[in-house]
Short mmCIF file of C-alpha atoms and ligand atoms in Angstrom, two decimals:
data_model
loop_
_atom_site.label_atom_id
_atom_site.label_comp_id
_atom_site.label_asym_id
_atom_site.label_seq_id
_atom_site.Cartn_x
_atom_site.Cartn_y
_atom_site.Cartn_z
CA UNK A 1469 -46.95 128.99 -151.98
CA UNK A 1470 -45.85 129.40 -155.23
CA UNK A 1471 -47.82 126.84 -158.46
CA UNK A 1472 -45.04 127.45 -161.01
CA UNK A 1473 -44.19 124.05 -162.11
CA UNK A 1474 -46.99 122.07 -160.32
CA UNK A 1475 -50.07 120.98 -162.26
CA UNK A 1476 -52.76 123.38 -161.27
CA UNK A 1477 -56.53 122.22 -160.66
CA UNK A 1478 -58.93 124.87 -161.15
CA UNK A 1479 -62.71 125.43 -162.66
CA UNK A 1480 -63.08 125.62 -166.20
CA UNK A 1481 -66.36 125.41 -168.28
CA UNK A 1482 -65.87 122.50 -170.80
CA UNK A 1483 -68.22 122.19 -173.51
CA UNK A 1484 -68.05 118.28 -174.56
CA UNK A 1485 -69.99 117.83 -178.06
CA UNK A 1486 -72.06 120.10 -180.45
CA UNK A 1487 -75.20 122.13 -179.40
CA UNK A 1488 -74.56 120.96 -175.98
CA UNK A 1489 -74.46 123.52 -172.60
CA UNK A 1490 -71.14 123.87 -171.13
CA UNK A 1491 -70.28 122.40 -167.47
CA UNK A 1492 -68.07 123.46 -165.01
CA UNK A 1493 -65.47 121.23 -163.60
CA UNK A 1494 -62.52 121.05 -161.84
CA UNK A 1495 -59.46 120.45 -164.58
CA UNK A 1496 -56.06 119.85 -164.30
CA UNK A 1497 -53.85 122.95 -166.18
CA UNK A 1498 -50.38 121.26 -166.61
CA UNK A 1499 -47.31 123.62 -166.23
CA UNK A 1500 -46.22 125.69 -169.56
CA UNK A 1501 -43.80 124.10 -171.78
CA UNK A 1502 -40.79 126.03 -173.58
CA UNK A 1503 -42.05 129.41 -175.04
CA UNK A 1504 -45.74 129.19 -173.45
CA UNK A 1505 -47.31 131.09 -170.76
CA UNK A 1506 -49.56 130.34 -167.99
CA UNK A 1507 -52.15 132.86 -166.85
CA UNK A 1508 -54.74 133.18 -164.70
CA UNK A 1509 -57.90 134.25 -166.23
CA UNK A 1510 -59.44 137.84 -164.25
CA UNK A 1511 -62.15 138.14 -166.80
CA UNK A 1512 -63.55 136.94 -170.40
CA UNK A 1513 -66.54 138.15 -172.71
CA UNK A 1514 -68.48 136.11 -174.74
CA UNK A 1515 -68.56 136.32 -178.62
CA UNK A 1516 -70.65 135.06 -181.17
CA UNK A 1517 -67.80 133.03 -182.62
CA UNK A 1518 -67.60 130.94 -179.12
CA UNK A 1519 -71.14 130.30 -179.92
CA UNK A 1520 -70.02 129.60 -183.88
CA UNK A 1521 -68.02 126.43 -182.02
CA UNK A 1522 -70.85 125.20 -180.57
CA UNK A 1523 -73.48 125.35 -183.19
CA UNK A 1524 -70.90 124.08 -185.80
CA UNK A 1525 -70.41 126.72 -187.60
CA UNK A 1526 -66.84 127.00 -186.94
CA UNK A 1527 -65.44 123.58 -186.68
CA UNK A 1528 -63.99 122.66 -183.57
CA UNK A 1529 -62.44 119.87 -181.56
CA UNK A 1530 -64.26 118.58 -178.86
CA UNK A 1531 -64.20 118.31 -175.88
CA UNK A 1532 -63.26 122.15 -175.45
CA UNK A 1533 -63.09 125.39 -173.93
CA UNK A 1534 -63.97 127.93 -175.71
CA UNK A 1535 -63.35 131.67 -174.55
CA UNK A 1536 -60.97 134.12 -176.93
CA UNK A 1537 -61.97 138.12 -175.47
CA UNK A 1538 -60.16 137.78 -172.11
CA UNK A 1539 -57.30 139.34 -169.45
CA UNK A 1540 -55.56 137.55 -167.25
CA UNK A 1541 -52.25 137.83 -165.10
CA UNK A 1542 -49.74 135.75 -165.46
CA UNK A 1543 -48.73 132.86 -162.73
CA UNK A 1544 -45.62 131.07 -164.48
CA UNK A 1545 -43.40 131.44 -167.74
CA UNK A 1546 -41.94 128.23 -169.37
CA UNK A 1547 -38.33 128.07 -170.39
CA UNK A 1548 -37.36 130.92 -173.11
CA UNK A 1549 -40.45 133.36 -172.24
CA UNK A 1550 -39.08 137.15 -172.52
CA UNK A 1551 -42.05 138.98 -173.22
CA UNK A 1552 -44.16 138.54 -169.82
CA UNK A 1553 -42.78 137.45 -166.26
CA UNK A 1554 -45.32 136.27 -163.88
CA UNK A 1555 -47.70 139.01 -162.26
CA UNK A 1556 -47.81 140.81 -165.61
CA UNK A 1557 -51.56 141.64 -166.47
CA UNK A 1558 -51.91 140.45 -170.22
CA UNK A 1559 -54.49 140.00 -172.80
CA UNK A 1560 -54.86 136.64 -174.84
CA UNK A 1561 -54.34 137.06 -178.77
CA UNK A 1562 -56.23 134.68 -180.83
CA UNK A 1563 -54.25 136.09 -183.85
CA UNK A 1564 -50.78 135.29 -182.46
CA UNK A 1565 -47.75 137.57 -183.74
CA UNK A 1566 -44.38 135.84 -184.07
CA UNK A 1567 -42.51 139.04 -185.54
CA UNK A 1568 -40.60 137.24 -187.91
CA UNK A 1569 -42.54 135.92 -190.35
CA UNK A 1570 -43.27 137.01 -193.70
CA UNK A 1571 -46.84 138.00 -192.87
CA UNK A 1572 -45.53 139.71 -189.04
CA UNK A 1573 -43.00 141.76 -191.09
CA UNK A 1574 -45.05 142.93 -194.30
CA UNK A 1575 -46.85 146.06 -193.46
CA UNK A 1576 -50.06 144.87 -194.26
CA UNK A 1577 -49.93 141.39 -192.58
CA UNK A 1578 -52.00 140.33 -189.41
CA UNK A 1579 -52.09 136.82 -189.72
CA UNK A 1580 -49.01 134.92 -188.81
CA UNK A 1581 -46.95 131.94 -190.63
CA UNK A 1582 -46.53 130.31 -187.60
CA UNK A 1583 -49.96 129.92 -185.69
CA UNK A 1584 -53.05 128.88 -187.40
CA UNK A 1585 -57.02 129.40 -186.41
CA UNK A 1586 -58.55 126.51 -186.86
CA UNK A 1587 -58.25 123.15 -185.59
CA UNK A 1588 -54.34 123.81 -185.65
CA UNK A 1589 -55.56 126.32 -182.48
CA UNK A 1590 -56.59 123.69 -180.16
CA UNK A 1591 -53.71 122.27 -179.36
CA UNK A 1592 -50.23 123.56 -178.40
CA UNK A 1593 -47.21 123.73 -180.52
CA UNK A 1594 -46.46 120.55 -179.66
CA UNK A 1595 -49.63 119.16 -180.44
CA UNK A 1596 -50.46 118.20 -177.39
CA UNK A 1597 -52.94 120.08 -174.59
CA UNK A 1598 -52.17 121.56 -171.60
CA UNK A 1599 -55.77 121.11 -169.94
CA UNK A 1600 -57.55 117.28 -168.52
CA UNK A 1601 -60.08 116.01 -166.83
CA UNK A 1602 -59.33 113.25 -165.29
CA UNK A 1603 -56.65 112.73 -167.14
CA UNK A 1604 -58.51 112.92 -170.18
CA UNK A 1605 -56.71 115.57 -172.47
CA UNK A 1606 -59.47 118.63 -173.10
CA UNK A 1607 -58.69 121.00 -176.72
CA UNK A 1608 -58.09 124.46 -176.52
CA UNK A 1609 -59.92 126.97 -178.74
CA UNK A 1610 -58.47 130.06 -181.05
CA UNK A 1611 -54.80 130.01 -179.50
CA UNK A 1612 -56.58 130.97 -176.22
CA UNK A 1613 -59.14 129.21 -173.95
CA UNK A 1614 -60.83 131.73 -171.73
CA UNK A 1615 -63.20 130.23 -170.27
CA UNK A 1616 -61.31 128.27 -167.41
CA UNK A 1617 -59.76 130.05 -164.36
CA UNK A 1618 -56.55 129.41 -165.72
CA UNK A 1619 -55.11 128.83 -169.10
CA UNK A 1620 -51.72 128.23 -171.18
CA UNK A 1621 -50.80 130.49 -174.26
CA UNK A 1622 -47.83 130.19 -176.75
CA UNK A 1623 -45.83 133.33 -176.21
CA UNK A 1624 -46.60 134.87 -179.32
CA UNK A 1625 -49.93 134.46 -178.45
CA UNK A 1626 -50.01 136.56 -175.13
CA UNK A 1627 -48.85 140.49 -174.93
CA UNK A 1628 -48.29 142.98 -171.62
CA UNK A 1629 -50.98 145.43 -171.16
CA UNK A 1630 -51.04 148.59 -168.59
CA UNK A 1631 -51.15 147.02 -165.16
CA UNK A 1632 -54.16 149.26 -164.38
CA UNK A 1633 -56.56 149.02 -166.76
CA UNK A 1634 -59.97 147.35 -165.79
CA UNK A 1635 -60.02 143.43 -167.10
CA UNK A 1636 -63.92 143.64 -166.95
CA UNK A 1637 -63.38 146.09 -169.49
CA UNK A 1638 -60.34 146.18 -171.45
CA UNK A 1639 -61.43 142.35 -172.31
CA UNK A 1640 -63.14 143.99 -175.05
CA UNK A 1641 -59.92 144.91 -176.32
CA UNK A 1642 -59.11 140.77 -177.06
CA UNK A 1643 -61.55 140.37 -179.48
CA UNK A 1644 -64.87 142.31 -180.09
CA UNK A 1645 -64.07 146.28 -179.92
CA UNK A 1646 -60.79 145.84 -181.58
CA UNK A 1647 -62.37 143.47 -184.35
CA UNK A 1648 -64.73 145.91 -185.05
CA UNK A 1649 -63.12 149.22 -184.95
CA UNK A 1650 -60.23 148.25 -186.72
CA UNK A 1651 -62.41 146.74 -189.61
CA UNK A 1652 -64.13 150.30 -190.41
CA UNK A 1653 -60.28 152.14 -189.52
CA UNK A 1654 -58.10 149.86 -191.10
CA UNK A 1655 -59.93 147.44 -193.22
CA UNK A 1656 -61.88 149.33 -195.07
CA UNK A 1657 -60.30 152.90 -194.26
CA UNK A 1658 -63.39 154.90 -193.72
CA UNK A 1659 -62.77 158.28 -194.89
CA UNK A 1660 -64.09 161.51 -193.67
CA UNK A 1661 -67.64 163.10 -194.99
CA UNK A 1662 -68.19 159.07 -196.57
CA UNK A 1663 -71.83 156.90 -195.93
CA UNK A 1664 -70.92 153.48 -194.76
CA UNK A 1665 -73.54 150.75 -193.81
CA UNK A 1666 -73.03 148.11 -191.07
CA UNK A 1667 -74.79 145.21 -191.17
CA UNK A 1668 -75.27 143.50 -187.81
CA UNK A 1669 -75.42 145.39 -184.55
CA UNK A 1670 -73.89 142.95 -181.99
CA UNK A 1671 -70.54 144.16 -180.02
CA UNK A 1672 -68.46 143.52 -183.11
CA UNK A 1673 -70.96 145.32 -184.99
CA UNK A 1674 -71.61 148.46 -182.55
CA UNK A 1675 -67.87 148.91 -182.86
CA UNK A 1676 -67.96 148.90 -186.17
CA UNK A 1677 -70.24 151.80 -185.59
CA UNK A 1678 -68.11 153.58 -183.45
CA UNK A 1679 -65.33 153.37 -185.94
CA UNK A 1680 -66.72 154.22 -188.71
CA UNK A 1681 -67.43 157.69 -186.57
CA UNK A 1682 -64.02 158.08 -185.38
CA UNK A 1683 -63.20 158.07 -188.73
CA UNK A 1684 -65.28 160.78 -189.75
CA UNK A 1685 -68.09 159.06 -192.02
CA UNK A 1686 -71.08 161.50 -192.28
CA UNK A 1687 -73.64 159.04 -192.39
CA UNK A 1688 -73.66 156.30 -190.73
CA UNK A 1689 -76.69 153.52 -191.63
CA UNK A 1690 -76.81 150.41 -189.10
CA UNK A 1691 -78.96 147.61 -189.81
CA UNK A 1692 -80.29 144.53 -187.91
CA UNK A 1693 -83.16 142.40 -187.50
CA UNK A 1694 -83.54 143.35 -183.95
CA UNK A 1695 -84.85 146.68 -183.31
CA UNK A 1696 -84.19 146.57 -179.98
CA UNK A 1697 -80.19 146.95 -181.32
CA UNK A 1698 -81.31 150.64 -182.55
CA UNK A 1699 -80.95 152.88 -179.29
CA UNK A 1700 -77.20 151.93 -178.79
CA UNK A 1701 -76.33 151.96 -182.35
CA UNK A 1702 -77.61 155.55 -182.37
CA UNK A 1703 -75.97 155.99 -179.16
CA UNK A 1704 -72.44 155.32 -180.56
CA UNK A 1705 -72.85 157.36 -183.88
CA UNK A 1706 -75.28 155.52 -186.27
CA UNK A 1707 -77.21 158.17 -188.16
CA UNK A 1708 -80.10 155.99 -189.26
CA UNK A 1709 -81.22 152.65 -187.95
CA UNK A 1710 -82.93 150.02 -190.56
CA UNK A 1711 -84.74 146.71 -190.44
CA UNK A 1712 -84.75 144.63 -193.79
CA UNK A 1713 -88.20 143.58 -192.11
CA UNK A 1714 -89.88 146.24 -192.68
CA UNK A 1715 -88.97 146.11 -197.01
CA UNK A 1716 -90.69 144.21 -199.55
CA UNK A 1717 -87.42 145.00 -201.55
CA UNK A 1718 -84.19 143.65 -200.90
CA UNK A 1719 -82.16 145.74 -198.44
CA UNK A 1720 -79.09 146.31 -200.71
CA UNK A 1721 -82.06 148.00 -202.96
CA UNK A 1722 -83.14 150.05 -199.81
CA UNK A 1723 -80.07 151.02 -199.38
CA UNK A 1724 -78.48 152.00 -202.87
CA UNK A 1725 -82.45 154.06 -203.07
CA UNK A 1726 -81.68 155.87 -199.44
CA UNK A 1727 -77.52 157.07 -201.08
CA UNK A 1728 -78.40 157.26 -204.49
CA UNK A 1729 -76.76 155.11 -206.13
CA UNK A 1730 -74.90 153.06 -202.77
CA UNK A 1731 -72.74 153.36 -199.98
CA UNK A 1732 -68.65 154.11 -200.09
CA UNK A 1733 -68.32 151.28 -197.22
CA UNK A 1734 -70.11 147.97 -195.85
CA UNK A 1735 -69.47 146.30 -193.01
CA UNK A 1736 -71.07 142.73 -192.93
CA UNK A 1737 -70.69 141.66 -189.06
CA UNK A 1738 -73.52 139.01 -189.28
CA UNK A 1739 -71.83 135.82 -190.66
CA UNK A 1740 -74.35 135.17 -193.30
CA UNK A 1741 -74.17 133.98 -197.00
CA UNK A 1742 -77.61 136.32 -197.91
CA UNK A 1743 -76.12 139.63 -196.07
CA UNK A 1744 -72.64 138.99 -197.42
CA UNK A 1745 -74.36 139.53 -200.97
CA UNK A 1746 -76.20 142.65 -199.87
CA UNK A 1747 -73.72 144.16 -198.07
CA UNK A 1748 -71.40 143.97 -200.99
CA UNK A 1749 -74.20 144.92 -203.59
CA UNK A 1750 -75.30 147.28 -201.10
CA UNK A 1751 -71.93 149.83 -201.99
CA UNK A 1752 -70.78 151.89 -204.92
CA UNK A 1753 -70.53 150.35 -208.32
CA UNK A 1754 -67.27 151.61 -209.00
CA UNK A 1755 -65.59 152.75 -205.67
CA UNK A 1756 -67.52 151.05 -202.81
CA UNK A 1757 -65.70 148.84 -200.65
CA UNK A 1758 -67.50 145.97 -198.76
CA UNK A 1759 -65.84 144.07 -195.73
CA UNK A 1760 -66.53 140.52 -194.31
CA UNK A 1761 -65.82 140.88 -190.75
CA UNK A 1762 -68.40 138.09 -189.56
CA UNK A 1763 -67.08 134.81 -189.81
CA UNK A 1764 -69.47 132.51 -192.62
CA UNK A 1765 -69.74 128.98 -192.07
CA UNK A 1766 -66.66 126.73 -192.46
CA UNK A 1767 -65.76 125.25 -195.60
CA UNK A 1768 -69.15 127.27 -196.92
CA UNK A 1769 -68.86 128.10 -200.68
CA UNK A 1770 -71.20 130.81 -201.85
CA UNK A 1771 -72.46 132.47 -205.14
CA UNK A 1772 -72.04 136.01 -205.71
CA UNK A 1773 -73.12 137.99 -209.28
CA UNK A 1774 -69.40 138.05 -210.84
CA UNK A 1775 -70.72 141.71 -211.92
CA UNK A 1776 -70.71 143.57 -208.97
CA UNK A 1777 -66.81 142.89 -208.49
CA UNK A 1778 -66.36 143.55 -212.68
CA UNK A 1779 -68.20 146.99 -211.91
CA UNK A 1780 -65.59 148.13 -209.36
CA UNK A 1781 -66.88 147.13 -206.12
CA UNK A 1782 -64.03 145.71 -203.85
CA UNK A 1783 -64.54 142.88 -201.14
CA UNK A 1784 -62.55 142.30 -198.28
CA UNK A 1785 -62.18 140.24 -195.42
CA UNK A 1786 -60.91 141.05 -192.27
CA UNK A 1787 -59.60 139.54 -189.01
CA UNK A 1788 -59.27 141.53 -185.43
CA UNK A 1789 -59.60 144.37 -186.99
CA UNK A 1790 -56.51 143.95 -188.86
CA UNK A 1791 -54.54 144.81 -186.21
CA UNK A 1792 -50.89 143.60 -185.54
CA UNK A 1793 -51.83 141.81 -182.32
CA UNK A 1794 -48.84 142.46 -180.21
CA UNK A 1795 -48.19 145.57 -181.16
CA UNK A 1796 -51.71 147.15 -181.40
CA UNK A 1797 -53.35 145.70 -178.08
CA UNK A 1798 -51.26 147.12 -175.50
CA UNK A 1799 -51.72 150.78 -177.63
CA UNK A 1800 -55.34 150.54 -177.61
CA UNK A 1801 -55.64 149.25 -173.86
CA UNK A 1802 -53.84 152.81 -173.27
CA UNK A 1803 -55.69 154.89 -175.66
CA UNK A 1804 -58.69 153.02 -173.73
CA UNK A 1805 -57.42 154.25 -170.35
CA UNK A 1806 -56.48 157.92 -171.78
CA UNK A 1807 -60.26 157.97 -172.82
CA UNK A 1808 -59.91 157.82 -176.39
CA UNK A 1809 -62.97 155.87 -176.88
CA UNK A 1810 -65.35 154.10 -174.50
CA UNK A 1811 -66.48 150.27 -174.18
CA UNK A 1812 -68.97 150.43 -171.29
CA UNK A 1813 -72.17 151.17 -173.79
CA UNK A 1814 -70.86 147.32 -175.22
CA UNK A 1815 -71.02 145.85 -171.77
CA UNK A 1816 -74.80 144.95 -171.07
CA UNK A 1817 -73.80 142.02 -168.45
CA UNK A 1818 -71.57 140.88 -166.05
CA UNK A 1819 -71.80 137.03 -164.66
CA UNK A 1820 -69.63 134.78 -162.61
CA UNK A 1821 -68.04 131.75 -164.41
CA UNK A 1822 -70.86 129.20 -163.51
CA UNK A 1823 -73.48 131.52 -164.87
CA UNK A 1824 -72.13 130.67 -168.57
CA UNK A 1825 -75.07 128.96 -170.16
CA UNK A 1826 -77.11 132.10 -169.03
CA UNK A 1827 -74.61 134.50 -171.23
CA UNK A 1828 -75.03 132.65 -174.08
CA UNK A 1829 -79.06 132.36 -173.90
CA UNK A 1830 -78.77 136.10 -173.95
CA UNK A 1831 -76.96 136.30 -176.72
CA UNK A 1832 -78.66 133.81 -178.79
CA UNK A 1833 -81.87 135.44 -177.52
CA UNK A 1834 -79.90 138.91 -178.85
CA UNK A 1835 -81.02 140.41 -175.57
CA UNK A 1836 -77.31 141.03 -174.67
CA UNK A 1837 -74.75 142.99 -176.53
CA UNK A 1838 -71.50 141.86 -174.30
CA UNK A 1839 -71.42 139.30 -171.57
CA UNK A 1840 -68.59 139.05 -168.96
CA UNK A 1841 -67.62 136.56 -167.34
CA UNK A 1842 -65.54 137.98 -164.33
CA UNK A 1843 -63.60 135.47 -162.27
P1 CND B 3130 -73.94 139.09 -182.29
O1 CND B 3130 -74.69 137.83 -182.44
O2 CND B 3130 -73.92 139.78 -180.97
O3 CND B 3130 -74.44 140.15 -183.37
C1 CND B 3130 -74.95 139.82 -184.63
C2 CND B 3130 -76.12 140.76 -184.94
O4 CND B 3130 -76.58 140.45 -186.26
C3 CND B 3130 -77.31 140.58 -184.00
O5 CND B 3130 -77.68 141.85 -183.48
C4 CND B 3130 -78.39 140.00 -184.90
O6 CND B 3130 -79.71 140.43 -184.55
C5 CND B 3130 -77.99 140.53 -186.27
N1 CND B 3130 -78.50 139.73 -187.40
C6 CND B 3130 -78.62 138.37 -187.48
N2 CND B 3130 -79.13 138.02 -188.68
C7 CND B 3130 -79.34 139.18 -189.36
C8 CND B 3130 -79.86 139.49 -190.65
N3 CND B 3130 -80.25 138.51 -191.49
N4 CND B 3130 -79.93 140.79 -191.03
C9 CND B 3130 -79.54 141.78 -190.19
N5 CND B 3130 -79.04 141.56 -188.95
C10 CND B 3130 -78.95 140.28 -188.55
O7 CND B 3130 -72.44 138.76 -182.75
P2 CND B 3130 -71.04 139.52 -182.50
O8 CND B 3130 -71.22 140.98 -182.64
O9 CND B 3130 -70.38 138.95 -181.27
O10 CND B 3130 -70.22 138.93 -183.75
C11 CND B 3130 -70.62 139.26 -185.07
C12 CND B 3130 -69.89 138.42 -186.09
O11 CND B 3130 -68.50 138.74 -186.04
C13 CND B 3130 -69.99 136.91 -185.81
O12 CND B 3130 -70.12 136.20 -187.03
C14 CND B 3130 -68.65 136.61 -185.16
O13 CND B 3130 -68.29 135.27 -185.29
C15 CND B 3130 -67.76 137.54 -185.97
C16 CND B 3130 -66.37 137.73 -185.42
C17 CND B 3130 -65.38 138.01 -186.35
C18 CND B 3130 -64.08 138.16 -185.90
C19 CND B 3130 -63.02 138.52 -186.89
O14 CND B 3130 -61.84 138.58 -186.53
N6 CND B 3130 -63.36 138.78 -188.13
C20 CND B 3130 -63.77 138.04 -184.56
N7 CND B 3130 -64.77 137.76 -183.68
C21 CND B 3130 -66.06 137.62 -184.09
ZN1 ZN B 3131 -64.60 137.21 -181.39
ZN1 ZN B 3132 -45.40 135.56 -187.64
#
């Protein structure tokens, strides 16, 4: 019998104030509006920004759910929806793409006019949500909401991937591996024969990693405070592993000692004020380029030595990867399934739905590198 049009009721893990677990409930996922998608989620992994929500470090709207790496299929298409029709297998894009906008259309562009990140992303267009409990209207997270069996998604915030590919897998592709990748490739354009560093060896790190090899970098220095990180990192092309642990000295000292003189790229995939600094006094005076990829506390304001940007040093920031969402995800779900690169080393567990509080112990315990939920 078909649900398009009828409210659905399904599980969803709803996290209801700060620092608190999440609990699963039955919800009630209202039909999509004009221009919005519903979907039904197949699988989701967990990323340290989910667990940025619930510390507070990203400001969010309670009560929530959280979720932005997943796949799902779609069940219905509100009025207007062209680019999916139900049964499509899709992936969720926390960076929508409109394709219009000033930002869609310049070349450089990945964050679009129309569709914001923060609190703007927990509710619809409309500004209204399209998930209760009891009647009780629940926020949405990052223009996606994974965590629930199903969820609804603006259209520009949804895109068609290759009906085959694994969702336990090409999840990956919605957040973390893309994020990561596309930082060292396209953020800060890792060249051939160069030394980058990459701070931070979680799944958006590793990735990092494995771009920074795919684009040719020589050496390849990963750094963490878990050495337990090492084997992978080394696994997916790190040349040297480091703990800033095991210095008296800074690390960006450590570091500008082991290349004389500094790396050509940083990658800080942490989220930290103190490795922000290093990893941007950690490259080149001159030529280095350092990129924020992990996401610092909002509204944070921090101090950095004016110096190392007057000496030539250049600091970016950069968001999935800097990928054009719509257009890049369905390209590197195929590129995934031709073999071009791998994401099983990034997948340490798999968990149903109601295991969710255990995924994110292992990550704040950093014994995991990927969770997935599968539903
Ligand atoms: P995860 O927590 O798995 O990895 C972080 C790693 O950093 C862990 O291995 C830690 O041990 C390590 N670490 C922590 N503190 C230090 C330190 N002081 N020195 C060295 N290493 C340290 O996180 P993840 O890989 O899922 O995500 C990493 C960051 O990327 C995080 O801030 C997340 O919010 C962000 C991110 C950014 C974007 C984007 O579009 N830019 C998208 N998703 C996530
Ligand atoms: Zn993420
Ligand atoms: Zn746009």
């Amino acid at each position: 019998m078909s649900t398009a049009g009828k409210v659905i009721k399904c599980k969803a893990a709803v996290i209801w104030e700060l620092k608190k677990p999440f609990s699963i409930v039955e919800i009630e996922v209202a039909p999509p509006k004009a221009h919005e998608v519903r979907i039904k989620i197949l699988a989701s992994g967990i990323c340290r920004s989910d667990d940025h929500a619930v510390s507070g470090s990203q400001y969010t709207k309670f009560p929530a759910i959280l979720g932005h790496e997943g796949v799902g299929v779609v069940e219905s298409i509100g009025e207007g929806v062209t680019c999916v029709k139900p049964g499509d297998k899709v992936i969720p894009l926390f960076l929508p793409m409109c394709g219009e906008c000033k930002n869609c259309k310049h070349p450089r562009g990945n964050m679009c006019d129309k569709h914001g990140l923060g609190v703007e992303a927990a509710l619809m267009a409309d500004g209204t949500s399209r998930f209760t409990y009891k009647g009780e209207p629940i926020h949405a997270f990052g223009n996606t909401s994974t965590f629930t069996e199903y969820t609804v998604l603006r259209e520009d915030a949804v895109v068609k991937i290759d009906a085959a590919a694994p969702p336990e897998k090409v999840c990956l592709i919605g957040c973390g591996f893309s994020t990561g990748y596309g930082a060292a490739i396209n953020t800060a354009k890792v060249e051939p024969g160069s030394t980058c560093a990459v701070f931070g060896l979680g799944g958006v790190g590793l990735s990092a990693v494995m771009g920074c090899k795919a684009a040719g970098a020589s050496r390849i220095i990963a750094i963490d405070i878990n050495k337990d990180k090492f084997a992978k990192a080394k696994e997916l092309g790190a040349t040297e592993c480091i703990n800033p642990n095991d210095y008296k000295k800074p690390i960006e000292d450590v570091l500008v000692e082991m290349t004389n003189g500094g790396v050509d790229y940083s990658l800080e995939v942490i989220g930290r004020h103190e490795t922000l600094n290093s990893a941007l006094a950690a490259c080149h005076k001159n030529y280095g380029i350092s990129v924020m990829v992990g996401v610092p506390p909002s509204l944070s304001q921090m101090t950095i030595m004016p110096t190392l940007l007057f000496t030539g040093r250049t600091w970016k920031g950069s968001l999935f990867g800097g990928w054009k969402s719509k257009v890049a995800v369905p390209k590197l779900v195929s590129d995934f399934m031709q073999k071009k690169f791998t994401l099983d080393p990034l997948i340490t567990h798999t968990l149903p739905l109601d295991k969710i509080n255990e995924g994110f112990e292992l990550l704040r315990e950093g014994k995991s590198i990927r969770s997935v939920l599968v539903f």
